[in-house]
mmCIF file of C-alpha atoms in Angstrom:
data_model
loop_
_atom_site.group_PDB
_atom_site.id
_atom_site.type_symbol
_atom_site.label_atom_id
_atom_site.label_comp_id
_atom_site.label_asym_id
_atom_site.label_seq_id
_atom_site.Cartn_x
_atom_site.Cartn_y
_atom_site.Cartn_z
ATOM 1 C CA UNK T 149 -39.681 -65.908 29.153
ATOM 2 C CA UNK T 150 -37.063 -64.688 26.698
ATOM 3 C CA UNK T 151 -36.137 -61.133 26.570
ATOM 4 C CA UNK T 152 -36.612 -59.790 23.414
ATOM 5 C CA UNK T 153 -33.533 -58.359 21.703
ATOM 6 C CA UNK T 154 -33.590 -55.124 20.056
ATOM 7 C CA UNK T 155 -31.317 -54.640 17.324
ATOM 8 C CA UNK T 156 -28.628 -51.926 18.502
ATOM 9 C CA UNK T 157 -29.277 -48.711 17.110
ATOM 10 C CA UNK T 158 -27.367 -47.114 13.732
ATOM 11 C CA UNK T 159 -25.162 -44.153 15.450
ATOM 12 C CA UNK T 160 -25.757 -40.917 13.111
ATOM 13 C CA UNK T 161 -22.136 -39.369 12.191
ATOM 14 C CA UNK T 162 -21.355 -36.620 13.947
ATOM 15 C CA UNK T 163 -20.424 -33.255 12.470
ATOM 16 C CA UNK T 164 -17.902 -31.803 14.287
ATOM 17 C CA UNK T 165 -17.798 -27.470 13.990
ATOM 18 C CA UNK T 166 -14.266 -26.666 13.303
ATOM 19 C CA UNK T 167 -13.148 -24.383 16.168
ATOM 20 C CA UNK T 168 -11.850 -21.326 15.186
ATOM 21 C CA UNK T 169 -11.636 -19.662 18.455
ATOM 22 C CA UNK T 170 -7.979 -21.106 18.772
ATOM 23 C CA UNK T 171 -7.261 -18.750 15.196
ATOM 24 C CA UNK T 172 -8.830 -15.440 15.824
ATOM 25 C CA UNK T 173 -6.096 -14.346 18.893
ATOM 26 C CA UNK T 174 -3.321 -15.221 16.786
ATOM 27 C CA UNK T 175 -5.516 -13.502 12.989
ATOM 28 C CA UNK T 176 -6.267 -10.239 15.527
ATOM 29 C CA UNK T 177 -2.196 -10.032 16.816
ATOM 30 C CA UNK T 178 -0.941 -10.329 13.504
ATOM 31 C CA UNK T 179 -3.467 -7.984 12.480
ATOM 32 C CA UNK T 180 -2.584 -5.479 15.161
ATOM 33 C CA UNK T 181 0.992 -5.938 14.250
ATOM 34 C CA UNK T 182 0.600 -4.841 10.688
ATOM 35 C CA UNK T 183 -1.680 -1.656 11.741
ATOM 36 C CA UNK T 184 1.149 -0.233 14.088
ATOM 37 C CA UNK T 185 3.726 0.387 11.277
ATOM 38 C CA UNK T 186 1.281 1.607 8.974
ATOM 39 C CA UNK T 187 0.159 4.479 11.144
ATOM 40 C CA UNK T 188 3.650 5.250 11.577
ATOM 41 C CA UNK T 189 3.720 5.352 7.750
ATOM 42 C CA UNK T 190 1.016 7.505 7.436
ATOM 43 C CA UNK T 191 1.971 9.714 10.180
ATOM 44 C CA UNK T 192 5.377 10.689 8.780
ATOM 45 C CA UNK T 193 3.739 11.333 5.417
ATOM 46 C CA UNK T 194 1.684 13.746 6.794
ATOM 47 C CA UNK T 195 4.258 15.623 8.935
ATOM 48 C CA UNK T 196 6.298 15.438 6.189
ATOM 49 C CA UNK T 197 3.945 17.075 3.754
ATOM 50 C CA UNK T 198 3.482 20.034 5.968
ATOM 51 C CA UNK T 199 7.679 20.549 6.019
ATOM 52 C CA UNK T 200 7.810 20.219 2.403
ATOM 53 C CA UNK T 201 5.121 22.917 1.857
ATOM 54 C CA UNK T 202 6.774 25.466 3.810
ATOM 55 C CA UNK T 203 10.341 25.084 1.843
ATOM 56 C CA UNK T 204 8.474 25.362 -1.545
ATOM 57 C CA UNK T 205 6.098 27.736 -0.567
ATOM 58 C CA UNK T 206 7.895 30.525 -2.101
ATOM 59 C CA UNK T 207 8.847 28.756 -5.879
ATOM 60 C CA UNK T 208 12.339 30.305 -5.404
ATOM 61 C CA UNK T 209 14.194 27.473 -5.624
ATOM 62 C CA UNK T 210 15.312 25.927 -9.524
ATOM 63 C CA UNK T 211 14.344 22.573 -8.353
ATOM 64 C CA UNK T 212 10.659 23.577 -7.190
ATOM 65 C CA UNK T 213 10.518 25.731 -10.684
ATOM 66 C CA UNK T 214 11.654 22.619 -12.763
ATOM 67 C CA UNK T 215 9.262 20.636 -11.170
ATOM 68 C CA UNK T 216 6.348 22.891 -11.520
ATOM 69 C CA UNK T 217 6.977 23.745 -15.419
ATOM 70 C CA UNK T 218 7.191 19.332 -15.534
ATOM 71 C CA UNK T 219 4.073 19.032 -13.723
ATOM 72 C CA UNK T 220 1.868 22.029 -15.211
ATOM 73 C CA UNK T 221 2.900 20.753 -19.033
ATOM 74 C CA UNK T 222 -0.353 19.651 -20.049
ATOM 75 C CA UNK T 223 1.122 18.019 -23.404
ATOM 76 C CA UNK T 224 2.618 14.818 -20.621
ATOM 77 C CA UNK T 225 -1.424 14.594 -19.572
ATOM 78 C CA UNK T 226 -2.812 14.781 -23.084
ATOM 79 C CA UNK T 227 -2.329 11.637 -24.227
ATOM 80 C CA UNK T 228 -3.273 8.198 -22.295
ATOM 81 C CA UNK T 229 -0.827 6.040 -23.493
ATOM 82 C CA UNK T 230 1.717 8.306 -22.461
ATOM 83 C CA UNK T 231 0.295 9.591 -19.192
ATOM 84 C CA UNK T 232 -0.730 5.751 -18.526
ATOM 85 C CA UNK T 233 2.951 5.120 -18.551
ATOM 86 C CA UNK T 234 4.280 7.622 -16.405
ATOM 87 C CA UNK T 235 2.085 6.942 -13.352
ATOM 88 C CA UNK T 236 2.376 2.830 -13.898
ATOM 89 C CA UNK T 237 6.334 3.641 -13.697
ATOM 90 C CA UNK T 238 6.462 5.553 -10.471
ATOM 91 C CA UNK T 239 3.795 3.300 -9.024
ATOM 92 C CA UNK T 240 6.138 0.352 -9.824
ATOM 93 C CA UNK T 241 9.280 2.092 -8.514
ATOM 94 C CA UNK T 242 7.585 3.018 -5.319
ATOM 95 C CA UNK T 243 5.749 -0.149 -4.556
ATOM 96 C CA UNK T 244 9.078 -1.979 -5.243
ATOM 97 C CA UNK T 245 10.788 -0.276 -2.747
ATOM 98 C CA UNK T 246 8.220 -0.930 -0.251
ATOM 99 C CA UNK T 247 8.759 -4.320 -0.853
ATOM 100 C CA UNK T 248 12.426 -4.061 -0.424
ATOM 101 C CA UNK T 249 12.348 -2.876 2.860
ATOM 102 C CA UNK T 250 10.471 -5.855 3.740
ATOM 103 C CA UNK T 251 13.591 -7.733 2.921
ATOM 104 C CA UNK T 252 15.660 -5.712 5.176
ATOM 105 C CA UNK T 253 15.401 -6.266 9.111
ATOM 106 C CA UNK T 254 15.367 -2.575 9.689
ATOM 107 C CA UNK T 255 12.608 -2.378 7.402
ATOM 108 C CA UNK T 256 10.214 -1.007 9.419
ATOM 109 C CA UNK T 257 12.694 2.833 9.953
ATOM 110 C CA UNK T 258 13.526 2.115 6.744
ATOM 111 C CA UNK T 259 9.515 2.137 5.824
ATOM 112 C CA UNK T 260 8.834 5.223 7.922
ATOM 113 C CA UNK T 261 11.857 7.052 6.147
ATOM 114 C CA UNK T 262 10.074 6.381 2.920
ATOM 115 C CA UNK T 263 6.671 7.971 3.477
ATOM 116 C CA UNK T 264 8.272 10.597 5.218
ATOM 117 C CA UNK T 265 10.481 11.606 1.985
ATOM 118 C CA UNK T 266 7.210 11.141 -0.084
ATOM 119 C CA UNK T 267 5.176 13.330 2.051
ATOM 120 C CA UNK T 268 8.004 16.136 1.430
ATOM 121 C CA UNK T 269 7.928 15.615 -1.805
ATOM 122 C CA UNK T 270 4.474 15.620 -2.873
ATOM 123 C CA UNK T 271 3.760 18.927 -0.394
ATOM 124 C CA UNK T 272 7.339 20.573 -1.982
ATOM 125 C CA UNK T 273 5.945 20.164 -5.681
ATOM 126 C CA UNK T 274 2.133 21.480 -4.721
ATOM 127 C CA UNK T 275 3.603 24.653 -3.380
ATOM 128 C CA UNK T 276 5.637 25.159 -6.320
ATOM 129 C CA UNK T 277 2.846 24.381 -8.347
ATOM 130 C CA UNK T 278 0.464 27.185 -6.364
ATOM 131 C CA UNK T 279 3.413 29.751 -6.824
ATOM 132 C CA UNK T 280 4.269 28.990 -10.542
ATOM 133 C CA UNK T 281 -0.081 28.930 -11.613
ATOM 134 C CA UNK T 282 -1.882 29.771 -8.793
ATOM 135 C CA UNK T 283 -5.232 27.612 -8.169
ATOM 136 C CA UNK T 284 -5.945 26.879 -11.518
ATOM 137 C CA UNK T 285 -2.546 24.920 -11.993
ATOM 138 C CA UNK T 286 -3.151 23.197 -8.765
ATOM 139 C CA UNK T 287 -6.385 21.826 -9.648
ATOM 140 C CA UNK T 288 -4.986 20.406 -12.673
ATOM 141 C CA UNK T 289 -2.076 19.239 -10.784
ATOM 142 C CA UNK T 290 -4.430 17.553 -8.314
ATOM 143 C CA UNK T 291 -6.313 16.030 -10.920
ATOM 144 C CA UNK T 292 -3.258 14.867 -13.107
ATOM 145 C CA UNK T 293 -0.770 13.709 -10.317
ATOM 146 C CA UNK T 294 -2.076 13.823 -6.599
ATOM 147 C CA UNK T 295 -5.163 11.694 -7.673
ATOM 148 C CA UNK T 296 -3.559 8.733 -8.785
ATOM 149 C CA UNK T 297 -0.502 9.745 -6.213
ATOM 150 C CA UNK T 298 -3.149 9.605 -3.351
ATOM 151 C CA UNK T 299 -4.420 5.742 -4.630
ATOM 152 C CA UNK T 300 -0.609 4.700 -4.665
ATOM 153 C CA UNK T 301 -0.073 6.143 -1.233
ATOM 154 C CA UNK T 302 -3.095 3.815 -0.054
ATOM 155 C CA UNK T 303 -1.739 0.660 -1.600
ATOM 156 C CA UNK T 304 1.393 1.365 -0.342
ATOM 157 C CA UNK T 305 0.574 1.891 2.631
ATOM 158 C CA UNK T 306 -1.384 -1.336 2.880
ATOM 159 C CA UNK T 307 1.712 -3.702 1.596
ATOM 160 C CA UNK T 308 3.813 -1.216 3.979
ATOM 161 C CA UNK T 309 1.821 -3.530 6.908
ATOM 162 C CA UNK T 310 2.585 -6.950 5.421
ATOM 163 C CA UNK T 311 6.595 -5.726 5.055
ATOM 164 C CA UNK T 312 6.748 -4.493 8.335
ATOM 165 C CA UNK T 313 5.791 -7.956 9.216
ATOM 166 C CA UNK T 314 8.078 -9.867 6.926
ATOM 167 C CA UNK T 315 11.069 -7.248 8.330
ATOM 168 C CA UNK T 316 9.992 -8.125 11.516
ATOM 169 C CA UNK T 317 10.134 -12.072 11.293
ATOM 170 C CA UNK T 318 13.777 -11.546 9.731
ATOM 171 C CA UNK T 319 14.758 -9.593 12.574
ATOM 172 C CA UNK T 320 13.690 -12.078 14.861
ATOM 173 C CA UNK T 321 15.786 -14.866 12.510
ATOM 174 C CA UNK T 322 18.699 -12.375 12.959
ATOM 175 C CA UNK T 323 19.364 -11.581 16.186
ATOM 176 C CA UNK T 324 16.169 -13.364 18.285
ATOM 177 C CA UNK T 325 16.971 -17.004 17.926
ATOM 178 C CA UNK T 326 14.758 -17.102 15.617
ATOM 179 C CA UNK T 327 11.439 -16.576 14.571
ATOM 180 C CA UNK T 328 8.511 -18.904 15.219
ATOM 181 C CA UNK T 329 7.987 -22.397 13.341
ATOM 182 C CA UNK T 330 6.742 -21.645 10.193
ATOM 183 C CA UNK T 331 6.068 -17.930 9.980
ATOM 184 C CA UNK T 332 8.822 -16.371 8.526
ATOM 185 C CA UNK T 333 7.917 -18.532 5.203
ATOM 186 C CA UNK T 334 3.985 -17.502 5.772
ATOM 187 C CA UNK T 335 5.107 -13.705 5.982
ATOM 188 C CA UNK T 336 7.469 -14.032 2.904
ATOM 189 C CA UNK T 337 4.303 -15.719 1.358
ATOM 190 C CA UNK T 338 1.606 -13.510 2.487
ATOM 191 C CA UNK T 339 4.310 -10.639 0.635
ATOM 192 C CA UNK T 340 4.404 -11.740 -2.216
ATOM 193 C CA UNK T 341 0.670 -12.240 -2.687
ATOM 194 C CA UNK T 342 0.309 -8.775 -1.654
ATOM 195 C CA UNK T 343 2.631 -7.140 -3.969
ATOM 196 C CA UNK T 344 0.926 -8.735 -7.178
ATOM 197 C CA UNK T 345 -2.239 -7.542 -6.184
ATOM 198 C CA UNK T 346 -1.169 -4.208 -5.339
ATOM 199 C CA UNK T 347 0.918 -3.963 -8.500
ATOM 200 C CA UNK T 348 -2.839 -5.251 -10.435
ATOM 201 C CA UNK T 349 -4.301 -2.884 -8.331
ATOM 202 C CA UNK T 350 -2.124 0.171 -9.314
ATOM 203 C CA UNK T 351 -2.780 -0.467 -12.963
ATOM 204 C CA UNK T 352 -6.428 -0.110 -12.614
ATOM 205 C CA UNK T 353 -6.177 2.711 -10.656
ATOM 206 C CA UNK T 354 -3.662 4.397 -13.010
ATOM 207 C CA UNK T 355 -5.145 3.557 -16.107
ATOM 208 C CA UNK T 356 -8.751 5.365 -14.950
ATOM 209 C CA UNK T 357 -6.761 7.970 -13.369
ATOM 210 C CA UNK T 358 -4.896 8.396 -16.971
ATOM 211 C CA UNK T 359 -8.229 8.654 -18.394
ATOM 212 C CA UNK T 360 -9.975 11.094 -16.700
ATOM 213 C CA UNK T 361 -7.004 13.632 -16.900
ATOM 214 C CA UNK T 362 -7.498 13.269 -20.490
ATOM 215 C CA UNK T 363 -11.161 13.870 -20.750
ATOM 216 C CA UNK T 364 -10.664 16.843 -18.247
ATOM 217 C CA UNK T 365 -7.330 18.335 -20.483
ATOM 218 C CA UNK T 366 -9.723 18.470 -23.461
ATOM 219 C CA UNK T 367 -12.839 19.437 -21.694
ATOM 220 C CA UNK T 368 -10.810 22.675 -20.222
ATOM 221 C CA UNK T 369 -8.522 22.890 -22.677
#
């Protein structure tokens, strides 16, 4: 007898699950590598707010004076248009620099440096604030500058991470041989990203931040 021939089965395609087990060591050391530098950042800001504290503590100096009669005038923080402009100016300026030390292969001390001047400055102008108005003027300064200050020192901080890692990859162009295929143009990428939405970012921030200091100016005023 003849066997009886079965047609060959129809294979089903199979699906293959991309592994991405081979990406997360290299997503978690990058990761790791931005996080270093930006406790570094945030550490000298905060030992450099204590410093600047204790040299304006007094309100002795002309400096600290000027800048307490600048930031106690409540006529800057009356109007949004103007106050909307101020704080979008200084955000640009600092964020800009932040990205400019990305572009620098010391950018990292050069990073670190930066926070540290801003933590001085910000503590130097609250104690002058507290000796020219006691806490009445420093609530309105808090409300009218250190609010939206404290949002640009967070954004800042976070692109401080991703130029750390671009100053990085150009130091390891420099002097290392170079850096590895490919990333210096995905850190250069990943930068520039991150700078226009921190700079989108900023202008939310500062134009709610410009509106509440006017609805608090005329609620107290």
């Amino acid at each position: 007898m003849r066997a009886v021939q079965t047609p060959p089965r129809a294979r089903l395609p199979v699906w293959k699950k991309k592994n991405t087990n081979r990406l997360r060591p290299a997503a978690d050391s990058e990761r790791i590598q931005r996080m270093g530098p930006v406790l570094l950042c945030a550490a000298a800001f905060l030992l450099g707010y204590l410093p600047g504290i204790f040299a304006g503590r007094g309100g002795q100096t002309v400096l600290g004076q000027q800048l307490a009669n600048y930031y106690m005038e409540s006529e800057r923080f009356s109007a949004w248009g103007t106050s909307f402009f101020n704080q979008m100016a200084s955000s640009f300026v600092q964020l800009f620099l932040v990205a400019l030390c990305g572009l620098s292969v010391l950018g990292t001390g050069l990073l670190i440096t930066f926070f540290g001047a801003k933590g001085i400055f910000m503590g130097f102008c609250a104690a002058n604030v507290v000796a020219a108005g006691g806490g009445g003027a420093l609530a309105a300064y808090w409300a009218n500058s250190c609010l939206p200050n404290l949002s640009l020192l967070f954004l800042a901080l976070w692109l401080a991470g991703f130029a750390s890692q671009l100053s990085h990859r150009l130091f390891q162009s420099v002097f290392l041989g170079g850096a590895p295929r490919g990333q210096l143009e995905a850190a250069a990428r990943r930068m520039g990203v991150r700078c226009c939405v921190a700079f989108f970012a900023s202008g939310i921030f500062n134009a709610l931040c410009s509106g509440l200091s006017v609805v608090l100016i005329r609620t107290f005023s």
